[in-house]
Amino acid sequence: MAAALQLDRVSKTYGQMRAVENVSLTIQPGERVALIGASGSGKSTLIRLASGLILADRNGAGSGAVHSFGVKVQEGGKLSSEVRSARRHIGLVFQQFALSGRLSVLTNVLVGALGRMNALRGTLGLFNADERRTAYAALAEVGIAQHAAKRARELSGGQQQRVAIARALVQGAKLVLADEPIASLDPKSAKRVMDTLVTMSRDHGIALVVSLHQVDYATAYFDRVVAMNAGKVVFDGPASQINAAFLTELYGASAEELILPSQFVVPAPADAAPSTQTVS
Ligand SMILES: Nc1ncnc2c1ncn2[C@@H]1O[C@H](COP(=O)(O)OP(=O)(O)O)[C@@H](O)[C@H]1O
Ligand SMILES: [Mg+2]
């Protein structure tokens, strides 16, 4: 089976700034990967490149290609003609809660799933019973069915992130890219959102890439960690290899930003496997 995500020598330059430099990366279907790195290391740029929200630099032959499940997203600095069908199975979750605050939670799930063309239909509430049932089921799965009729802006940040996850489910995503989904949340909400993401991935075989700038969550929830520094992938391997000494080696002084204070313990994942690891 084709990779859930394949990046081939992808770079992105802003002026003089090499935001992403020659990154190649393969994520298998159903695989879960944490993307770590200090702020400015290129995580968001990489996720935006992967989903075709921005174009890579136009480099040499065969470079700058992004494929998802065998469908081309972009190559050589050009969007693929297949990008819409590629995006159909890529769910996105952002740090800032990207919902329409004025619309109901249910409508947000439905509109997101149907795409922009149908936004008007969504605003008018023109969904059939089947679509509504599917959306309710997804909201139930992420534990917020009781809030379906509320306006999205009435929900807490953590609840809004779970709406975004429900939207990816209804969309039928086979790959979910979450860019710092817990950065704006308190630890309890952060845990719920991480649990929800991982459970979604497990139960539906959805590949999951989550960027995080604090490492403790990465090692508690993921087996594979990809670490970025200054636009480059500086480590790609088992989470078990990540510890404070290794981070200091990778990042020098800026490692501090990636390590939570020692008194802070990441809450254990819901169905705790290795978990409760903290960087010591
Ligand atoms: N739209 C942009 N214009 C100019 N520079 C950008 C833009 N987006 C990101 N950058 C720069 O690219 C680098 C990587 O940024 P980003 O991918 O946002 O990192 P991270 O998500 O890891 O914090 C940073 O130096 C940032 O300032
Ligand atoms: Mg970012």
Coordinates of N, CA, C and O in Angstrom, one line a residue, residues 133-246:
R133 N -26.7 12.0 11.2 CA -26.4 10.9 12.0 C -24.9 10.6 12.1 O -24.4 10.3 13.2
T134 N -24.3 10.7 10.9 CA -22.9 10.4 10.9 C -22.1 11.4 11.8 O -21.2 11.1 12.5
A135 N -22.5 12.7 11.7 CA -21.9 13.8 12.4 C -22.1 13.6 13.9 O -21.2 13.7 14.7
Y136 N -23.3 13.2 14.3 CA -23.6 12.9 15.7 C -22.7 11.8 16.2 O -22.2 11.8 17.4
A137 N -22.6 10.8 15.4 CA -21.8 9.6 15.8 C -20.4 10.0 16.1 O -19.8 9.6 17.1
A138 N -19.9 10.9 15.2 CA -18.5 11.3 15.4 C -18.3 12.2 16.6 O -17.3 12.0 17.4
L139 N -19.3 13.0 16.9 CA -19.3 13.9 18.1 C -19.3 13.0 19.3 O -18.7 13.3 20.3
A140 N -20.2 11.9 19.2 CA -20.3 11.0 20.4 C -18.9 10.3 20.6 O -18.5 10.2 21.7
E141 N -18.3 10.0 19.5 CA -17.0 9.3 19.6 C -16.0 10.1 20.3 O -15.1 9.6 21.1
V142 N -16.0 11.4 20.1 CA -15.0 12.3 20.7 C -15.5 12.9 22.1 O -14.9 13.7 22.7
G143 N -16.7 12.4 22.4 CA -17.3 12.7 23.8 C -17.9 14.1 23.9 O -18.0 14.6 25.0
I144 N -18.5 14.6 22.8 CA -19.1 15.9 23.0 C -20.5 16.0 22.2 O -20.9 17.1 21.9
A145 N -21.1 14.9 22.1 CA -22.4 14.9 21.4 C -23.4 15.8 22.1 O -24.3 16.4 21.4
Q146 N -23.3 15.9 23.4 CA -24.2 16.8 24.2 C -24.1 18.2 23.8 O -25.0 19.0 24.1
H147 N -23.0 18.6 23.1 CA -22.8 20.0 22.8 C -23.2 20.3 21.3 O -22.9 21.4 20.8
A148 N -23.7 19.3 20.6 CA -23.9 19.4 19.2 C -24.6 20.6 18.7 O -24.3 21.2 17.7
A149 N -25.6 21.1 19.5 CA -26.4 22.2 19.1 C -25.9 23.6 19.5 O -26.3 24.6 19.0
K150 N -24.8 23.6 20.3 CA -24.3 24.9 20.7 C -23.5 25.5 19.6 O -23.0 24.8 18.7
R151 N -23.3 26.8 19.7 CA -22.4 27.5 18.8 C -21.0 27.1 19.2 O -20.7 26.9 20.4
A152 N -20.2 26.9 18.2 CA -18.8 26.4 18.4 C -18.1 27.3 19.4 O -17.3 26.8 20.2
R153 N -18.3 28.6 19.3 CA -17.5 29.5 20.2 C -17.9 29.4 21.7 O -17.2 29.9 22.5
E154 N -19.0 28.7 22.0 CA -19.3 28.5 23.4 C -18.5 27.4 24.0 O -18.5 27.2 25.2
L155 N -17.8 26.6 23.2 CA -17.1 25.5 23.7 C -15.7 25.9 24.2 O -15.1 26.9 23.7
S156 N -15.1 25.1 25.1 CA -13.8 25.4 25.6 C -12.8 25.0 24.4 O -13.2 24.3 23.5
G157 N -11.5 25.4 24.6 CA -10.5 25.1 23.6 C -10.4 23.6 23.3 O -10.3 23.2 22.2
G158 N -10.4 22.9 24.4 CA -10.2 21.4 24.3 C -11.4 20.8 23.6 O -11.2 19.9 22.7
Q159 N -12.6 21.3 23.9 CA -13.8 20.8 23.2 C -13.8 21.1 21.7 O -14.1 20.3 20.9
Q160 N -13.3 22.3 21.4 CA -13.2 22.7 20.0 C -12.2 21.9 19.2 O -12.5 21.5 18.1
Q161 N -11.1 21.5 19.9 CA -10.2 20.6 19.2 C -10.8 19.2 18.9 O -10.6 18.6 17.9
R162 N -11.7 18.8 19.9 CA -12.4 17.5 19.7 C -13.4 17.6 18.5 O -13.6 16.7 17.8
V163 N -14.0 18.8 18.4 CA -14.9 19.0 17.2 C -14.1 18.9 15.9 O -14.5 18.2 15.0
A164 N -12.9 19.4 15.9 CA -12.0 19.3 14.7 C -11.7 17.9 14.4 O -11.6 17.5 13.3
I165 N -11.5 17.1 15.5 CA -11.2 15.7 15.3 C -12.4 14.9 14.8 O -12.3 14.1 13.9
A166 N -13.6 15.3 15.3 CA -14.9 14.7 14.8 C -15.0 15.0 13.3 O -15.5 14.2 12.5
R167 N -14.6 16.2 12.9 CA -14.7 16.7 11.5 C -13.8 15.8 10.6 O -14.3 15.4 9.5
A168 N -12.7 15.5 11.1 CA -11.8 14.7 10.3 C -12.3 13.3 10.2 O -12.2 12.6 9.1
L169 N -13.0 12.8 11.2 CA -13.7 11.5 11.2 C -14.8 11.4 10.1 O -14.8 10.5 9.3
V170 N -15.6 12.5 10.2 CA -16.7 12.5 9.2 C -16.2 12.7 7.8 O -16.8 12.1 6.8
Q171 N -15.1 13.4 7.7 CA -14.5 13.6 6.4 C -14.0 12.3 5.8 O -13.7 12.1 4.6
G172 N -13.8 11.3 6.7 CA -13.2 10.0 6.2 C -11.7 10.1 6.1 O -11.1 9.4 5.2
A173 N -11.1 11.0 6.8 CA -9.6 11.1 6.7 C -8.9 9.8 7.0 O -9.3 9.0 7.9
K174 N -7.8 9.6 6.2 CA -7.0 8.4 6.4 C -5.6 8.9 7.0 O -4.8 8.1 7.4
L175 N -5.4 10.2 7.0 CA -4.2 10.8 7.5 C -4.7 12.1 8.2 O -5.4 12.9 7.6
V176 N -4.3 12.2 9.5 CA -4.6 13.5 10.2 C -3.3 14.2 10.6 O -2.4 13.5 11.2
L177 N -3.2 15.4 10.2 CA -2.1 16.2 10.5 C -2.5 17.3 11.6 O -3.4 18.1 11.3
A178 N -2.0 17.2 12.8 CA -2.4 18.1 13.8 C -1.2 19.0 14.2 O -0.2 18.5 14.7
D179 N -1.3 20.3 14.0 CA -0.2 21.2 14.2 C -0.4 21.9 15.6 O -1.2 22.8 15.8
E180 N 0.4 21.4 16.6 CA 0.4 21.9 17.9 C -1.0 22.0 18.5 O -1.5 23.0 19.0
P181 N -1.8 20.9 18.4 CA -3.2 20.9 18.8 C -3.4 21.1 20.3 O -4.5 21.5 20.7
I182 N -2.3 21.0 21.1 CA -2.5 21.2 22.6 C -1.8 22.4 23.1 O -1.8 22.6 24.3
A183 N -1.2 23.2 22.2 CA -0.3 24.3 22.7 C -1.1 25.3 23.5 O -0.6 26.0 24.4
S184 N -2.4 25.5 23.2 CA -3.2 26.5 23.9 C -4.0 26.0 25.0 O -5.0 26.6 25.4
L185 N -3.8 24.7 25.4 CA -4.7 24.1 26.3 C -4.0 23.8 27.7 O -2.8 23.7 27.8
D186 N -4.9 23.8 28.7 CA -4.4 23.4 30.0 C -4.1 21.9 30.0 O -4.6 21.2 29.1
P187 N -3.3 21.4 31.0 CA -2.9 20.0 30.9 C -4.0 19.0 30.9 O -3.9 18.0 30.1
K188 N -5.1 19.2 31.6 CA -6.2 18.3 31.6 C -6.9 18.2 30.2 O -7.1 17.1 29.7
S189 N -7.1 19.4 29.6 CA -7.7 19.4 28.2 C -6.7 18.8 27.2 O -7.1 18.1 26.3
A190 N -5.4 19.1 27.4 CA -4.4 18.6 26.5 C -4.4 17.1 26.5 O -4.4 16.4 25.5
K191 N -4.5 16.5 27.7 CA -4.6 15.0 27.8 C -5.8 14.5 27.1 O -5.7 13.5 26.3
R192 N -6.9 15.1 27.2 CA -8.1 14.6 26.6 C -8.0 14.7 25.1 O -8.4 13.8 24.4
V193 N -7.4 15.8 24.6 CA -7.3 15.9 23.1 C -6.3 14.9 22.6 O -6.5 14.2 21.6
M194 N -5.2 14.7 23.3 CA -4.2 13.7 22.9 C -4.8 12.3 22.9 O -4.6 11.5 22.0
D195 N -5.5 12.0 24.0 CA -6.2 10.7 24.1 C -7.2 10.5 22.9 O -7.2 9.4 22.3
T196 N -7.9 11.5 22.6 CA -8.9 11.5 21.5 C -8.2 11.2 20.2 O -8.6 10.4 19.4
L197 N -7.1 11.9 19.9 CA -6.4 11.8 18.7 C -5.9 10.3 18.5 O -6.0 9.7 17.5
V198 N -5.2 9.9 19.6 CA -4.6 8.5 19.5 C -5.7 7.4 19.4 O -5.5 6.5 18.6
T199 N -6.8 7.6 20.1 CA -7.9 6.6 20.1 C -8.5 6.6 18.7 O -8.7 5.5 18.1
M200 N -8.7 7.8 18.1 CA -9.2 7.9 16.7 C -8.3 7.2 15.8 O -8.7 6.4 14.9
S201 N -7.0 7.4 15.9 CA -6.0 6.7 15.0 C -6.1 5.2 15.1 O -6.1 4.5 14.2
R202 N -6.1 4.8 16.4 CA -6.1 3.3 16.7 C -7.4 2.7 16.2 O -7.3 1.7 15.5
D203 N -8.5 3.3 16.5 CA -9.8 2.6 16.2 C -10.1 2.6 14.7 O -10.8 1.7 14.2
H204 N -9.6 3.6 14.0 CA -9.9 3.7 12.6 C -8.7 3.5 11.6 O -8.8 3.6 10.4
G205 N -7.6 3.2 12.2 CA -6.4 2.9 11.4 C -5.9 4.2 10.7 O -5.4 4.1 9.6
I206 N -6.2 5.3 11.3 CA -5.8 6.6 10.6 C -4.4 7.0 11.0 O -4.0 6.9 12.2
A207 N -3.6 7.3 10.0 CA -2.2 7.7 10.3 C -2.3 9.1 10.9 O -3.2 9.9 10.6
L208 N -1.4 9.4 11.9 CA -1.5 10.6 12.7 C -0.1 11.2 12.8 O 0.9 10.6 13.2
V209 N 0.0 12.5 12.5 CA 1.2 13.3 12.7 C 0.8 14.4 13.6 O -0.1 15.2 13.2
V210 N 1.4 14.5 14.8 CA 1.1 15.6 15.7 C 2.4 16.4 16.0 O 3.4 15.8 16.5
S211 N 2.4 17.7 15.7 CA 3.5 18.5 16.1 C 3.3 19.0 17.5 O 2.2 19.3 18.0
L212 N 4.4 19.0 18.2 CA 4.4 19.4 19.7 C 5.7 20.1 19.9 O 6.7 19.7 19.4
H213 N 5.7 21.1 20.8 CA 7.0 21.6 21.1 C 7.4 21.2 22.5 O 8.5 21.5 22.9
Q214 N 6.6 20.5 23.2 CA 7.1 19.9 24.4 C 7.1 18.4 24.3 O 6.2 17.7 23.9
V215 N 8.3 17.9 24.6 CA 8.7 16.5 24.3 C 7.9 15.5 25.1 O 7.7 14.4 24.7
D216 N 7.6 15.9 26.3 CA 7.0 14.9 27.2 C 5.7 14.2 26.7 O 5.6 13.0 26.8
Y217 N 4.9 15.0 26.0 CA 3.7 14.4 25.4 C 4.1 13.5 24.2 O 3.5 12.4 24.0
A218 N 5.1 13.8 23.5 CA 5.6 13.0 22.4 C 6.0 11.6 22.8 O 5.6 10.6 22.3
T219 N 6.8 11.6 23.9 CA 7.3 10.3 24.4 C 6.2 9.5 25.1 O 6.2 8.3 25.1
A220 N 5.2 10.2 25.7 CA 4.1 9.5 26.4 C 3.2 8.8 25.4 O 2.6 7.8 25.7
Y221 N 3.0 9.5 24.2 CA 1.9 9.0 23.3 C 2.4 8.4 22.0 O 1.6 7.8 21.3
F222 N 3.6 8.5 21.7 CA 4.1 8.1 20.4 C 5.2 7.1 20.5 O 6.1 7.2 21.3
D223 N 5.3 6.2 19.5 CA 6.4 5.3 19.4 C 7.5 5.9 18.6 O 8.7 5.6 18.8
R224 N 7.1 6.7 17.6 CA 8.1 7.2 16.6 C 8.1 8.8 16.8 O 7.0 9.4 16.8
V225 N 9.3 9.3 16.8 CA 9.4 10.7 17.0 C 10.3 11.2 15.8 O 11.4 10.7 15.6
V226 N 9.9 12.3 15.2 CA 10.7 13.0 14.2 C 11.0 14.4 14.8 O 10.1 15.1 15.2
A227 N 12.3 14.7 14.9 CA 12.7 15.9 15.6 C 13.3 16.9 14.5 O 14.1 16.4 13.7
M228 N 12.9 18.1 14.6 CA 13.4 19.1 13.6 C 14.2 20.2 14.3 O 13.9 20.5 15.5
N229 N 15.2 20.7 13.6 CA 15.9 21.8 14.1 C 16.4 22.6 12.9 O 16.9 22.1 12.0
A230 N 16.0 23.9 13.0 CA 16.4 24.8 11.9 C 16.0 24.3 10.5 O 16.8 24.3 9.6
G231 N 14.8 23.7 10.4 CA 14.3 23.3 9.1 C 14.7 21.9 8.7 O 14.2 21.4 7.7
K232 N 15.6 21.3 9.4 CA 16.0 19.9 9.1 C 15.5 18.9 10.0 O 15.3 19.2 11.2
V233 N 15.4 17.7 9.5 CA 15.1 16.5 10.4 C 16.4 16.1 11.0 O 17.3 15.7 10.3
V234 N 16.5 16.2 12.3 CA 17.8 15.9 13.0 C 17.7 14.5 13.7 O 18.7 14.0 14.2
F235 N 16.5 14.0 13.8 CA 16.3 12.7 14.4 C 15.0 12.1 13.9 O 14.0 12.8 13.8
D236 N 15.0 10.8 13.6 CA 13.8 10.1 13.2 C 13.9 8.7 13.8 O 14.7 7.9 13.2
G237 N 13.2 8.4 14.9 CA 13.4 7.1 15.5 C 12.5 6.8 16.6 O 11.5 7.6 16.8
P238 N 12.8 5.8 17.4 CA 11.9 5.4 18.5 C 11.9 6.5 19.6 O 13.0 7.0 20.0
A239 N 10.7 6.7 20.2 CA 10.6 7.7 21.2 C 11.4 7.3 22.4 O 11.9 8.2 23.2
S240 N 11.7 6.0 22.6 CA 12.5 5.5 23.8 C 13.9 6.1 23.8 O 14.5 6.1 24.8
Q241 N 14.4 6.5 22.6 CA 15.7 7.1 22.6 C 15.8 8.6 23.0 O 16.8 9.1 23.2
I242 N 14.6 9.2 23.2 CA 14.5 10.6 23.5 C 14.6 10.8 25.0 O 13.8 10.3 25.7
N243 N 15.6 11.5 25.4 CA 15.7 11.9 26.8 C 16.4 13.2 26.9 O 16.9 13.8 25.9
A244 N 16.5 13.7 28.1 CA 17.0 15.1 28.2 C 18.5 15.2 27.7 O 18.7 16.2 27.0
A245 N 19.3 14.2 27.9 CA 20.7 14.3 27.5 C 20.7 14.4 25.9 O 21.4 15.2 25.3
F246 N 19.9 13.5 25.3 CA 19.8 13.4 23.9 C 19.3 14.7 23.3 O 19.8 15.2 22.3

